[in-house]
Coordinates of C-alpha atoms and ligand atoms in Angstrom, one line a residue:
X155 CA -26.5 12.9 11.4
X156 CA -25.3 13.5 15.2
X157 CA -25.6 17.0 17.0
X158 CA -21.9 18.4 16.5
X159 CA -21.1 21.4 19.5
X160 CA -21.2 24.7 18.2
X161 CA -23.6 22.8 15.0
X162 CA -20.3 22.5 13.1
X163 CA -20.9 19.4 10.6
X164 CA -18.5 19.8 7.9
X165 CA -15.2 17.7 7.7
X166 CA -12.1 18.5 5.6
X167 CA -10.2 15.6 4.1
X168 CA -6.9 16.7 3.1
X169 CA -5.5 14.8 -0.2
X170 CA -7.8 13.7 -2.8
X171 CA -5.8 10.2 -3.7
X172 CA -6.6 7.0 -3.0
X173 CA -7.3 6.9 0.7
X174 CA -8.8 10.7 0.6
X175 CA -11.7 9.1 -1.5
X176 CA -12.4 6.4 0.7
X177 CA -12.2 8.5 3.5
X178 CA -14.9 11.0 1.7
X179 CA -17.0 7.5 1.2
X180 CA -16.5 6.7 4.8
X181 CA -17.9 10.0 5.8
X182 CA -21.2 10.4 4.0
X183 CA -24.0 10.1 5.4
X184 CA -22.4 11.0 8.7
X185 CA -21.6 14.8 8.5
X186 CA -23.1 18.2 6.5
X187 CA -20.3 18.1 3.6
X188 CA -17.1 17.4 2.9
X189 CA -14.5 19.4 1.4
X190 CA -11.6 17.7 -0.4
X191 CA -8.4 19.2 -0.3
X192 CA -5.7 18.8 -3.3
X193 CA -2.8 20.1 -4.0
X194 CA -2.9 18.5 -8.1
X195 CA -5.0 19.0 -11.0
X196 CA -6.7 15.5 -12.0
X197 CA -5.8 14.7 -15.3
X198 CA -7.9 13.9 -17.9
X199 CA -8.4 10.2 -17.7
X200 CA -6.3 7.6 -16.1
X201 CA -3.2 9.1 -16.6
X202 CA -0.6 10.1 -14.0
X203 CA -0.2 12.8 -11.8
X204 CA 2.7 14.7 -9.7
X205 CA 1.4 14.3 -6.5
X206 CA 1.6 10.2 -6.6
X207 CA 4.9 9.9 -7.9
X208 CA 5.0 6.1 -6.7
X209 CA 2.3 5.6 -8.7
X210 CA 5.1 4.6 -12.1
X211 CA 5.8 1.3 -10.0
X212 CA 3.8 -2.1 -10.4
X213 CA 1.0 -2.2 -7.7
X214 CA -0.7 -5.2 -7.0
X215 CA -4.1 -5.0 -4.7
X216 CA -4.1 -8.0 -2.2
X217 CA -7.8 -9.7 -1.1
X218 CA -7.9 -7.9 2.2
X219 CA -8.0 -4.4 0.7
X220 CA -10.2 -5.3 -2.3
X221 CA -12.5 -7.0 0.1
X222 CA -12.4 -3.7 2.2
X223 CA -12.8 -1.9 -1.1
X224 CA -15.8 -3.0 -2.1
X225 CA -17.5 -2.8 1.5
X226 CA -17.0 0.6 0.7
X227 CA -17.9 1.1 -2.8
X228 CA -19.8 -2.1 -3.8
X229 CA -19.0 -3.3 -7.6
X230 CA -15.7 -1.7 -7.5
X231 CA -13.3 -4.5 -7.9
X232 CA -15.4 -5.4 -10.7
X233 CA -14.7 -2.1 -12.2
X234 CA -11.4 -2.5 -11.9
X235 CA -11.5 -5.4 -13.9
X236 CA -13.6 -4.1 -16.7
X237 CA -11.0 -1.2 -16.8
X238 CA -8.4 -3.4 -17.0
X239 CA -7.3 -4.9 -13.9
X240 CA -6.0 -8.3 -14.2
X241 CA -6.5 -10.9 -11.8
X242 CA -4.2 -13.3 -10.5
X243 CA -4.7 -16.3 -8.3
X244 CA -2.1 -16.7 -6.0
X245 CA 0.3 -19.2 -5.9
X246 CA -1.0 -20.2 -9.3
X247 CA -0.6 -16.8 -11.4
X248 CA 2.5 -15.3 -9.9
X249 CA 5.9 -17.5 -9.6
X250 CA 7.9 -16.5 -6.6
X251 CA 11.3 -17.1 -5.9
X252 CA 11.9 -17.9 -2.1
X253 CA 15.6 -18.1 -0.8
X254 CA 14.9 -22.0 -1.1
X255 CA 14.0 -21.8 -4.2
X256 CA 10.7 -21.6 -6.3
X257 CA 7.4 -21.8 -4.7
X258 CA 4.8 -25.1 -6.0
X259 CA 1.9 -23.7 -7.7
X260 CA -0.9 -24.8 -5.9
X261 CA -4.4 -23.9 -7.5
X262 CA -5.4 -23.0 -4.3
X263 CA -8.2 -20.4 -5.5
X264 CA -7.7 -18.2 -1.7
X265 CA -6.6 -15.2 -3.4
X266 CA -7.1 -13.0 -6.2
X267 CA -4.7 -10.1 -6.5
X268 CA -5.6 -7.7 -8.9
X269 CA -2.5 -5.6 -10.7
X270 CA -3.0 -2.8 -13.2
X271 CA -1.4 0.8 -12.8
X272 CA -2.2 3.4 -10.1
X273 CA -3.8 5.6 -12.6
X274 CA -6.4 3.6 -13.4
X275 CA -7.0 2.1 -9.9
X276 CA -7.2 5.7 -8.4
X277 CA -9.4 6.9 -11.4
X278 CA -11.7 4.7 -11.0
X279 CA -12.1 4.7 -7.1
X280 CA -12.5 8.2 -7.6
X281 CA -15.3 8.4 -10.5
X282 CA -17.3 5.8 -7.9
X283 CA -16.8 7.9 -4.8
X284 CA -17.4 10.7 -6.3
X285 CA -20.7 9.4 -7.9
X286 CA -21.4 7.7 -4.4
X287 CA -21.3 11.4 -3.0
X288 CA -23.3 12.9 -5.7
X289 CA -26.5 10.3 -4.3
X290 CA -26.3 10.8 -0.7
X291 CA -27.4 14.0 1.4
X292 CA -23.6 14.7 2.1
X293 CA -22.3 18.0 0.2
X294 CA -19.2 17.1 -1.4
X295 CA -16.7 20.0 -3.2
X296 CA -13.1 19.1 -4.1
X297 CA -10.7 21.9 -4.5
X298 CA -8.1 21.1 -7.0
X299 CA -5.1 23.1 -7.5
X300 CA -5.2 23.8 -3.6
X301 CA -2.7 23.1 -0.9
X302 CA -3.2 22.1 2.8
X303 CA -0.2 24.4 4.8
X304 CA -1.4 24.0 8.4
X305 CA -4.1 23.1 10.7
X306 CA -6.2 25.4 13.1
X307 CA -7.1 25.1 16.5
X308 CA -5.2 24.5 19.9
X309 CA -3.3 21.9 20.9
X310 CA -6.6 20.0 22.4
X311 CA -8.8 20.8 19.1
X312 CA -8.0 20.8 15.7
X313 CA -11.3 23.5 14.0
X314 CA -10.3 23.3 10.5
X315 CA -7.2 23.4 8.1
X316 CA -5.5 26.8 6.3
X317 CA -5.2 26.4 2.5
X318 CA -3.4 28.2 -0.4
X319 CA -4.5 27.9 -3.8
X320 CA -2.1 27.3 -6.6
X321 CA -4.4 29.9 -8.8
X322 CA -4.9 32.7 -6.2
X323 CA -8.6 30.7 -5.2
X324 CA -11.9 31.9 -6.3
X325 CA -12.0 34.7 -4.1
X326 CA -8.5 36.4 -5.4
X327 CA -7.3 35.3 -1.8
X328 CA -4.4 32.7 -2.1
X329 CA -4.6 31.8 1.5
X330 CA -8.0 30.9 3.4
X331 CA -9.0 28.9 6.7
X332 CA -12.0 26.5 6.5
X333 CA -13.3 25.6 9.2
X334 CA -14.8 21.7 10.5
X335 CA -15.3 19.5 13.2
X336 CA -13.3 16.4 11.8
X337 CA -10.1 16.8 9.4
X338 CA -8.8 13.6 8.0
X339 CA -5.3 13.7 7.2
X340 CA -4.8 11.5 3.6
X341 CA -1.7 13.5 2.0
X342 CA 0.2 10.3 1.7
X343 CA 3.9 10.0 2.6
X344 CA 4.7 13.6 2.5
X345 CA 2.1 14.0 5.4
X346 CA 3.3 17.0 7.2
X347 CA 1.0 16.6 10.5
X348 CA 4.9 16.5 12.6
X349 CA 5.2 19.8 11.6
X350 CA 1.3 21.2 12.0
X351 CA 1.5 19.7 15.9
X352 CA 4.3 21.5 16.3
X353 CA 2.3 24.6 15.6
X354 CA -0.5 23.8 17.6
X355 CA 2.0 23.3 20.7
X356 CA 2.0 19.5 20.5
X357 CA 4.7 17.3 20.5
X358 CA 4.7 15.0 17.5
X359 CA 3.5 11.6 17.4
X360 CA 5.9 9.2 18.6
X361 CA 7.4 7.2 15.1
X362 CA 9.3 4.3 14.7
X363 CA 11.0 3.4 11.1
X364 CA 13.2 0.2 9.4
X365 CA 14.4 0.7 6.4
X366 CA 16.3 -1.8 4.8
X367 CA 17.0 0.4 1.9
X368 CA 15.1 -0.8 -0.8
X369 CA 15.1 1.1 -4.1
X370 CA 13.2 0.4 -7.4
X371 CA 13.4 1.1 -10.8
X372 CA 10.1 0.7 -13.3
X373 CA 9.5 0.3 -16.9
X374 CA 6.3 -0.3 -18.6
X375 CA 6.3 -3.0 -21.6
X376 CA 4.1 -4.5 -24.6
X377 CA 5.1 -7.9 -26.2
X378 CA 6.3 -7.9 -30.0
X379 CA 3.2 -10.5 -30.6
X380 CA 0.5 -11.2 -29.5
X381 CA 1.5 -14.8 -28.4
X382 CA 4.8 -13.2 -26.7
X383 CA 2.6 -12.5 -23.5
X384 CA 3.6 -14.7 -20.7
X385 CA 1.4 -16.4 -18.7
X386 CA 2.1 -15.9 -15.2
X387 CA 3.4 -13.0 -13.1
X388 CA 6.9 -13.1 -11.7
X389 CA 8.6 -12.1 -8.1
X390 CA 11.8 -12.7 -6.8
X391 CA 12.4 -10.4 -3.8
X392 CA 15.8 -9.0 -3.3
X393 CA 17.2 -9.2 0.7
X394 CA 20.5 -8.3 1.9
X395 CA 22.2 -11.0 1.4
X396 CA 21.2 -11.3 -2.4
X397 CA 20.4 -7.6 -2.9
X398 CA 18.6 -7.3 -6.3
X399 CA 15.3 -8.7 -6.9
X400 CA 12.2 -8.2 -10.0
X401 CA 9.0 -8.5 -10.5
X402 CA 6.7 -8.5 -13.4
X403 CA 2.9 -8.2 -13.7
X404 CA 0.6 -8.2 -16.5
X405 CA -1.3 -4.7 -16.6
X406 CA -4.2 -3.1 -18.8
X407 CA -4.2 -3.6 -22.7
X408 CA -1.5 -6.3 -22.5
X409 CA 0.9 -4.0 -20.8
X410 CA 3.7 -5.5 -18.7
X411 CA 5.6 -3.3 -15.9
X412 CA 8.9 -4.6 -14.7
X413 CA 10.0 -3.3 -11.6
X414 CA 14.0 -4.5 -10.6
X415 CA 14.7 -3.4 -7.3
X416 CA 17.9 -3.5 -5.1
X417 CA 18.4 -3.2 -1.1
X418 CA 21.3 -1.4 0.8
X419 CA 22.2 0.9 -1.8
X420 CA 22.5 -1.6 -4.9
X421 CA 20.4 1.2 -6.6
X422 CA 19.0 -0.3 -10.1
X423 CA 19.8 2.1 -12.6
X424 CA 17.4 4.5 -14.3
X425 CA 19.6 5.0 -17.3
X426 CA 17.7 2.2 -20.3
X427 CA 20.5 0.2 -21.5
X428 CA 21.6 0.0 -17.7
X429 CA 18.4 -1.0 -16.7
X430 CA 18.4 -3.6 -18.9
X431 CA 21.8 -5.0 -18.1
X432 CA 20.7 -4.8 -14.1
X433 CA 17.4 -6.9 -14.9
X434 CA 20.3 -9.6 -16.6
X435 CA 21.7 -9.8 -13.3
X436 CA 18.7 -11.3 -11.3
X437 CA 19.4 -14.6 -13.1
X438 CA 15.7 -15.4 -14.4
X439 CA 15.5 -16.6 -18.0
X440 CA 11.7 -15.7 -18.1
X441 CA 12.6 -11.8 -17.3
X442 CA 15.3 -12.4 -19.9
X443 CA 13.1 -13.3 -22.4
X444 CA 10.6 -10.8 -21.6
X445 CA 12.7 -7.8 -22.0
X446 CA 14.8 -9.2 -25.4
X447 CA 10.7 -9.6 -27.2
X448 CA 9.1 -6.4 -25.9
X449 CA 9.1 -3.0 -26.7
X450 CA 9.4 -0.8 -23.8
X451 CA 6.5 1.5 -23.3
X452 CA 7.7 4.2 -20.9
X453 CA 10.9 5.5 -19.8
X454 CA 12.4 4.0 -16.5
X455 CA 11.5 6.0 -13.3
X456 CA 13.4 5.3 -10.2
X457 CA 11.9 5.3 -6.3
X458 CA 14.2 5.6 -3.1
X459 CA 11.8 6.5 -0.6
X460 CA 10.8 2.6 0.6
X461 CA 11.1 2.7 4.6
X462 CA 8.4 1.2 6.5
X463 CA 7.5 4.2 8.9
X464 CA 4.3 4.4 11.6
X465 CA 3.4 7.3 12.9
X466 CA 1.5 6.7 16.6
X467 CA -1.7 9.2 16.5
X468 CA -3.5 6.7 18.5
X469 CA -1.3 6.9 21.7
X470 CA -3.8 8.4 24.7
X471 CA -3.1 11.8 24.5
X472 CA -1.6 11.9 21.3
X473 CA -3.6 13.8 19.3
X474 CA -5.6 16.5 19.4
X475 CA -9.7 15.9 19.2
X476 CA -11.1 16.3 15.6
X477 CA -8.2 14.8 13.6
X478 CA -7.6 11.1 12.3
X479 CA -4.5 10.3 10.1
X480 CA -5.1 7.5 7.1
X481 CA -3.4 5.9 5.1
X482 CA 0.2 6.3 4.0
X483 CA 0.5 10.2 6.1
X484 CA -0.3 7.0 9.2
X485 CA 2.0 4.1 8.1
X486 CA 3.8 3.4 4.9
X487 CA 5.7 -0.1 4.2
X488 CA 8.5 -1.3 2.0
X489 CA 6.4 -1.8 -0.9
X490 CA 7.4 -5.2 -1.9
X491 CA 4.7 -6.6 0.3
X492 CA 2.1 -5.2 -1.5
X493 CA 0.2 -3.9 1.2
X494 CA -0.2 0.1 1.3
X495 CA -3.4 0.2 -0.7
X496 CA -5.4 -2.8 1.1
X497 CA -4.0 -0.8 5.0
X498 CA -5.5 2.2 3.5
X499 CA -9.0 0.8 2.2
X500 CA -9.0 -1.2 5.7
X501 CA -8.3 2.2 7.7
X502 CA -11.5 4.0 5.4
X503 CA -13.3 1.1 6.5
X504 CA -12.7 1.7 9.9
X505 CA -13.2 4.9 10.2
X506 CA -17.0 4.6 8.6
X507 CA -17.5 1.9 11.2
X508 CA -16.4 4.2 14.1
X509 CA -19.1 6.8 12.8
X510 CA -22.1 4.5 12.3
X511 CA -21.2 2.9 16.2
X512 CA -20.4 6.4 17.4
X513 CA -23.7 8.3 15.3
X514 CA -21.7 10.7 13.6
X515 CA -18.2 12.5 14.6
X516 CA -18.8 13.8 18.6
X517 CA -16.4 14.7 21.0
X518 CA -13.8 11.9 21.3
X519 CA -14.6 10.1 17.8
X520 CA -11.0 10.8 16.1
X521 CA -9.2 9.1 19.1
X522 CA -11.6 5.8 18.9
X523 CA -11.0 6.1 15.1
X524 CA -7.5 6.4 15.3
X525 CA -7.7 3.4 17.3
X526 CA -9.5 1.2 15.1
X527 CA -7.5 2.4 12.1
X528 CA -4.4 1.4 14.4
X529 CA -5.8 -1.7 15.3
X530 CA -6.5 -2.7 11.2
X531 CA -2.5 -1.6 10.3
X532 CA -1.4 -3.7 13.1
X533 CA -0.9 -7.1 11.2
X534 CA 0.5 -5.2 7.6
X535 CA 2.9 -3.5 9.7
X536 CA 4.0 -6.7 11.6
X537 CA 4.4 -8.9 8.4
X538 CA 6.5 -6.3 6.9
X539 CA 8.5 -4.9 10.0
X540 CA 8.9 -8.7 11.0
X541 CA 10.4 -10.0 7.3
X542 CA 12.6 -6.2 7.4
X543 CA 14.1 -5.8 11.0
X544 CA 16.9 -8.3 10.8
X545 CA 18.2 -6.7 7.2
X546 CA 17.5 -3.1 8.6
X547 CA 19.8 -0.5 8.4
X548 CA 21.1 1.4 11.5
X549 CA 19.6 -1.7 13.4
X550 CA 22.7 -2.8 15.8
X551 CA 20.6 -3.7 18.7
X552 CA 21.1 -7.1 19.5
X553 CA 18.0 -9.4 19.4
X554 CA 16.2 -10.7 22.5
X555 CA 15.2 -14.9 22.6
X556 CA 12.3 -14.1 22.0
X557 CA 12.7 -12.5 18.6
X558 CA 15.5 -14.9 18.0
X559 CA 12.7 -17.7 18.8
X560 CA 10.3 -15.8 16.3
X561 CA 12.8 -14.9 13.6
X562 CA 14.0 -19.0 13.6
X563 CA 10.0 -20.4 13.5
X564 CA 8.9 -17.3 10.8
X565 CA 12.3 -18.4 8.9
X566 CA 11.3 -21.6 8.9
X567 CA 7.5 -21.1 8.4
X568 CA 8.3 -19.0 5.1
X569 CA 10.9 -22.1 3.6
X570 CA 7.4 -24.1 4.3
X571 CA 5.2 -22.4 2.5
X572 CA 6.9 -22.4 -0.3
X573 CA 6.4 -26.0 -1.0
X574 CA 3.2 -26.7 1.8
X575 CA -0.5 -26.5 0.9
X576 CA -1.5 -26.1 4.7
X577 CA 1.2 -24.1 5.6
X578 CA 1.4 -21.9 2.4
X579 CA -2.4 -21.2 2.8
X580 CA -2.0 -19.7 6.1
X581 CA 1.1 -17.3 5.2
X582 CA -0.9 -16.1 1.8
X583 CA -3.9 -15.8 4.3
X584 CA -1.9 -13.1 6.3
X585 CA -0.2 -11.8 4.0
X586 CA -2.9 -11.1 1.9
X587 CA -4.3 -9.3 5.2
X588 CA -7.3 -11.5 5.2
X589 CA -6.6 -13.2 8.8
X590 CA -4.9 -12.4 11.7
X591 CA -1.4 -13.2 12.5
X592 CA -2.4 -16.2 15.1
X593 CA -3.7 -18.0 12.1
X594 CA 0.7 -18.3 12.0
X595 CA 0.4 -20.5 15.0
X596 CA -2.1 -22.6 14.5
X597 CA -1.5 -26.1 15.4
X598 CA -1.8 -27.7 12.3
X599 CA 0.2 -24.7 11.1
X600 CA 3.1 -24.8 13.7
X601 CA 3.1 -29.0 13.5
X602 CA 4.1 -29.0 9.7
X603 CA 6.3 -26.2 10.5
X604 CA 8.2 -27.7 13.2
X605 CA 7.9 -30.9 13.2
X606 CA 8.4 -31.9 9.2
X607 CA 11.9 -31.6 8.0
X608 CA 13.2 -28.2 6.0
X609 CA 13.5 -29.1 2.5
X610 CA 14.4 -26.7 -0.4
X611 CA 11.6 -25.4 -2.8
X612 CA 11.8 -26.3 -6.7
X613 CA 15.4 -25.7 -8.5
X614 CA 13.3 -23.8 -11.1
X615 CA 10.2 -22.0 -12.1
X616 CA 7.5 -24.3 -12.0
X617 CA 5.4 -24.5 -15.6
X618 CA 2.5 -26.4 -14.2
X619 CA -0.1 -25.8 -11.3
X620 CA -0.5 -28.5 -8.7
X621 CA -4.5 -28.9 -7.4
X622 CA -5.1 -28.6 -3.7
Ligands
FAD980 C1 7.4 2.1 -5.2 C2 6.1 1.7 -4.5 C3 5.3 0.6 -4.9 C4 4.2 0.3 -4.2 N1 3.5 -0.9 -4.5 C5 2.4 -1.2 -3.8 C6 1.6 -2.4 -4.1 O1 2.1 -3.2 -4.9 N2 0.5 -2.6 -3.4 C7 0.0 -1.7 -2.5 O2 -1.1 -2.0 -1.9 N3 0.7 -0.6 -2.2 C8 1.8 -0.3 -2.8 N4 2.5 0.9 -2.5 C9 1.9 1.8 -1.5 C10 0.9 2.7 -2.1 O3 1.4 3.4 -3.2 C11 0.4 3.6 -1.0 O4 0.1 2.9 0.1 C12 -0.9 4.4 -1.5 O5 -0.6 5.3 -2.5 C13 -1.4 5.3 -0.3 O6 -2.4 6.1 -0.7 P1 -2.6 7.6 -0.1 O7 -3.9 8.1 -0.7 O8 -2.5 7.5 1.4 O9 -1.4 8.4 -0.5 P2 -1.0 8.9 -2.0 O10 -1.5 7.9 -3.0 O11 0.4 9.3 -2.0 O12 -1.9 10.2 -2.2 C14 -1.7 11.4 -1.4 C15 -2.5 12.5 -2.0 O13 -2.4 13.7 -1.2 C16 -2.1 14.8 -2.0 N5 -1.4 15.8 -1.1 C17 -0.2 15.6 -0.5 N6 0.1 16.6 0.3 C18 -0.9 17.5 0.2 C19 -1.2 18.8 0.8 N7 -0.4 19.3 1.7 N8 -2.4 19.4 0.5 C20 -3.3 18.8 -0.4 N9 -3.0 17.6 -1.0 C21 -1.9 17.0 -0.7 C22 -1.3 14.3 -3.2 O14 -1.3 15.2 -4.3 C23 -2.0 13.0 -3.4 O15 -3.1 13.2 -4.3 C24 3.7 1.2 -3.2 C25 4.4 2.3 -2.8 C26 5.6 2.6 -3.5 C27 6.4 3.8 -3.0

C-alpha cells in the first residue's frame, strides 16, 4: 500500500449499490479500509430496496460490463446464472423491431446478455465483494441505515465526508465526520456532489443532458403453463415519431418483466387494466399473447426520470483532489440501451487500474481516475446521446454537416444491421460496449453500409435463426 501524506489510508465510498461495491473491490488491496456509506437497510435476500427504485424495470447486462464484472470479481457472471440470470445470445434470443422492420436472427454467438432483476444482480455482487473484502488485508465496515449530507475539506481537498445516521449512530450522535484520503462518490442518480462543491467554494462540474422524454412502466409475469414460456426475448424501442415501445425478458424462476415505455410524454399508464390496454397498442401479437396467458406477478411501477445526463469531474481543475465520481452520480443514459450497469462495472475497473499504475491513491490519483473512468463512459454515452439528440427535447439548435453527415451514415448503418451479418456484428459489437466506436467505420463496415442498397428488415418477427 502507497505512503498517503499525513499517513491517512482510509477511503469512504458513499452508496453501497451496485457501483459502491465494485468500487470497494477496486479499492482493496490499495488503501487501510474502507468504509461504506448507505443510506438503506439491505433486505433480507434479493429483494428490493428504496434506495434503487429503478431497480422494478427489466435490466439486461450487456458483454462489456459482464466482461468488466468478472475482471473484478472472477466467477461472478457465473453466479449470476446459477441465481437465476438468463442468458441470451444476441440477435438470436431477443427479437428487435427496427423502424425497417424486424432484425434476422443471426446465430452469431458475439454476445451473451444476461437479464434477471436488479435485486438479485445487486445481491449477489454484493455477497462476492463483500466476501472478496473479508480475504484481503483491506478493513471493510458498511454502515447501513446512514446518510452521506456533505463532504469535508476545501475547495482543493476533499478529507472525508459528514454523515447522519437514520438510528441516531452508535455513539447516540446522529451526525459525525469521517475522515479519508479518497471518497468515491457511488449514490447513483440522486448524486448530490453539485450541491457539496458548492459548499466547498467550487463551481459545479460542467453537465450536459438530452432527454427525449422516455418514460416506462413495469410488471413482472409467470406463464399459466409451463409450455406458455416463450422462447425469445422481445424489443421494440419507442422514438418520436412512433412513441410507445415494449420489451420483454425472461427472468429468474420463469418470471417474465414487461416493461412498455412511451417518449415525449406518451406516459404508459400505471393503473393495470390500462397497462394492459397500452401494451395492446404497440401492435406485437407475441406481447399480446403473453399478457392474455400469464398471471401478473407484481403490481405495475412507473419511471420518469430517463435523461441521459454527464456530469464533467474530469475537466482540469474540476475537481477537487481526493474525490472520483462513478457510476450513475457520473453519467446516467436513457435506459433503453441497456448500458448503465456495464459503464459502471467499466468505471470500477478503471479506477482499480489507476491504483495498481499509480501504487495506491497519492496526490493527483482522483483526477487521473476521473480521467480513465471518463475515458471508459465515452463510447456508452456516444451511442446513446448519438441515437437521442435528434428526438431530444428543448433541442432547437440546428445541426451542423457534419452531424447531418453522421446522423444520414448512423441512420443508414442501423437499417443495415438489422438484416447484415458484417454490419450487424459491428453495431452489437459497440453497443454491447465491447469495441470502440471506429469499429463503425471500418471499411468493410462503411462499404456495405454505403455502397449496398437500403432495403427494409423482415415484415414480421422472425421464428427461425439464420447461421453466420
Ligand atoms: C428504468 C431503468 C432501466 C434501466 N435498465 C438498465 C439496463 O437494462 N441495463 C443497464 O445496464 N442499466 C440499466 N439502467 C441503469 C442502471 O439502473 C444504473 O446504471 C445502475 O443502477 C447504476 O448503479 P449505481 O450503483 O451507480 O446507482 P444505484 O443503483 O442507483 O445505487 C445508488 C446507491 O446509493 C445509495 N445512496 C444514494 N444517496 C445516498 C447518500 N446521500 N448517502 C448514502 N447512500 C446513498 C442508494 O441507497 C443506493 O444504494 C436502468 C435505469 C433505469 C432508470
Amino acid at each position: 500500500m502507497a505512503e498517503q501524506a499525513g499517513g491517512a489510508r482510509d477511503a469512504i465510498v458513499i452508496g453501497g449499490g451496485l457501483t459502491g461495491m465494485l468500487a470497494v473491490v477496486a479499492l482493496l488491496g490499495h488503501v487501510e479500509s474502507v468504509t461504506v456509506v448507505e443510506r438503506d437497510r439491505y433486505p433480507e435476500g434479493h429483494t428490493f430496496r428504496k434506495g434503487v427504485p429503478q431497480a422494478r424495470h427489466l435490466h439486461l447486462f450487456l458483454t462489456g460490463g459482464q466482461r468488466a464484472l468478472d475482471a473484478l470479481l472472477p466467477g461472478s457472471c457465473a453466479a449470476l446464472i446459477a441465481a437465476g440470470a438468463r442468458s441470451l445470445d444476441l440477435p438470436r434470443d431477443i427479437l428487435v423491431r427496427t423502424p425497417t422492420g424486424w432484425q434476422r436472427r443471426f446465430d452469431e454467438g458475439r454476445h451473451r446478455s444476461l437479464s434477471l432483476t436488479r435485486p438479485v444482480l445487486d445481491g449477489v455482487v454484493r455477497e462476492r465483494a463483500l466476501r472478496a473484502a473479508a480475504a484481503s488485508p483491506t478493513r471493510v465496515e458498511v454502515l447501513e441505515a446512514t446518510e452521506a449530507t456533505g463532504l469535508t475539506g476545501d475547495a482543493r481537498q476533499v478529507t472525508g465526508v459528514r454523515v447522519r445516521s437514520r438510528n441516531g449512530g452508535p455513539d447516540g450522535r446522529a451526525e459525525r465526520t469521517l475522515p479519508a484520503a479518497l471518497v468515491v462518490d457511488a449514490s447513483g442518480r440522486s448524486s448530490r456532489a453539485p450541491r457539496w462543491y458548492a459548499e466547498l467554494g467550487r463551481a459545479a462540474p460542467h453537465e450536459e443532458t438530452v432527454d427525449v422524454g422516455l418514460s416506462y412502466a413495469t410488471r413482472m409475469y409467470r406463464p399459466r403453463t409451463t409450455d406458455g414460456s416463450p422462447e425469445t426475448g422481445v424489443n421494440i424501442p419507442g422514438r418520436p415519431d412512433s412513441p410507445r415501445g415494449a420489451a420483454y425478458l425472461p427472468v429468474e424462476n420463469g418470471a417474465w418483466l414487461l416493461t412498455v415505455s412511451g417518449v415525449r410524454g406518451d406516459h404508459p399508464p400505471t393503473d393495470a387494466a390500462e397497462f394492459v390496454a397500452f401494451s395492446a397498442t404497440i401492435g406485437d401479437p407475441d406481447i399480446r399473447d403473453l399478457v392474455a396467458d400469464a398471471e401478473p406477478l407484481s403490481p405495475v411501477h412507473g419511471f420518469r426520470d430517463t435523461y441521459n445526463r454527464r456530469r464533467n469531474f474530469a475537466r482540469p481543475g474540476a475537481s477537487p483532489d481526493g474525490f472520483v465520481v462513478l457510476g450513475d452520480a457520473h453519467c446516467t443514459f436513457n435506459p433503453v440501451y441497456g448500458q448503465g450497469m456495464s459503464v459502471a462495472a467499466l468505471g470500477a475497473l478503471a479506477l482499480r487500474e489507476t491504483l495498481d499504475k499509480e501504487g495506491g491513491p497519492r496526490p493527483g490519483t482522483a483526477a487521473s481516475a476521473q480521467r480513465a473512468v471518463a475515458v471508459v463512459t465515452e463510447p456508452a454515452w456516444l451511442v446513446a446521446v448519438g441515437a437521442d439528440r435528434p428526438f431530444a427535447r428543448d433541442d432547437d439548435r440546428k445541426p451542423g454537416l457534419g452531424e447531418r453527415l453522421t446522423g444520414w451514415y448512423v441512420d443508414r448503418l442501423g437499417a443495415r444491421a438489422a438484416i447484415d451479418p458484417v454490419v450487424g456484428a459491428a453495431f452489437r459489437d459497440v453497443l454491447c460496449l465491447t469495441a470502440p466506436m471506429s469499429r463503425l467505420v471500418a471499411p468493410a463496415v462503411v462499404a456495405r453500409t454505403v455502397l449496398l442498397p437500403r432495403r427494409p428488415a423482415l415484415p414480421a418477427p422472425p421464428r427461425t435463426t439464420e447461421p453466420v
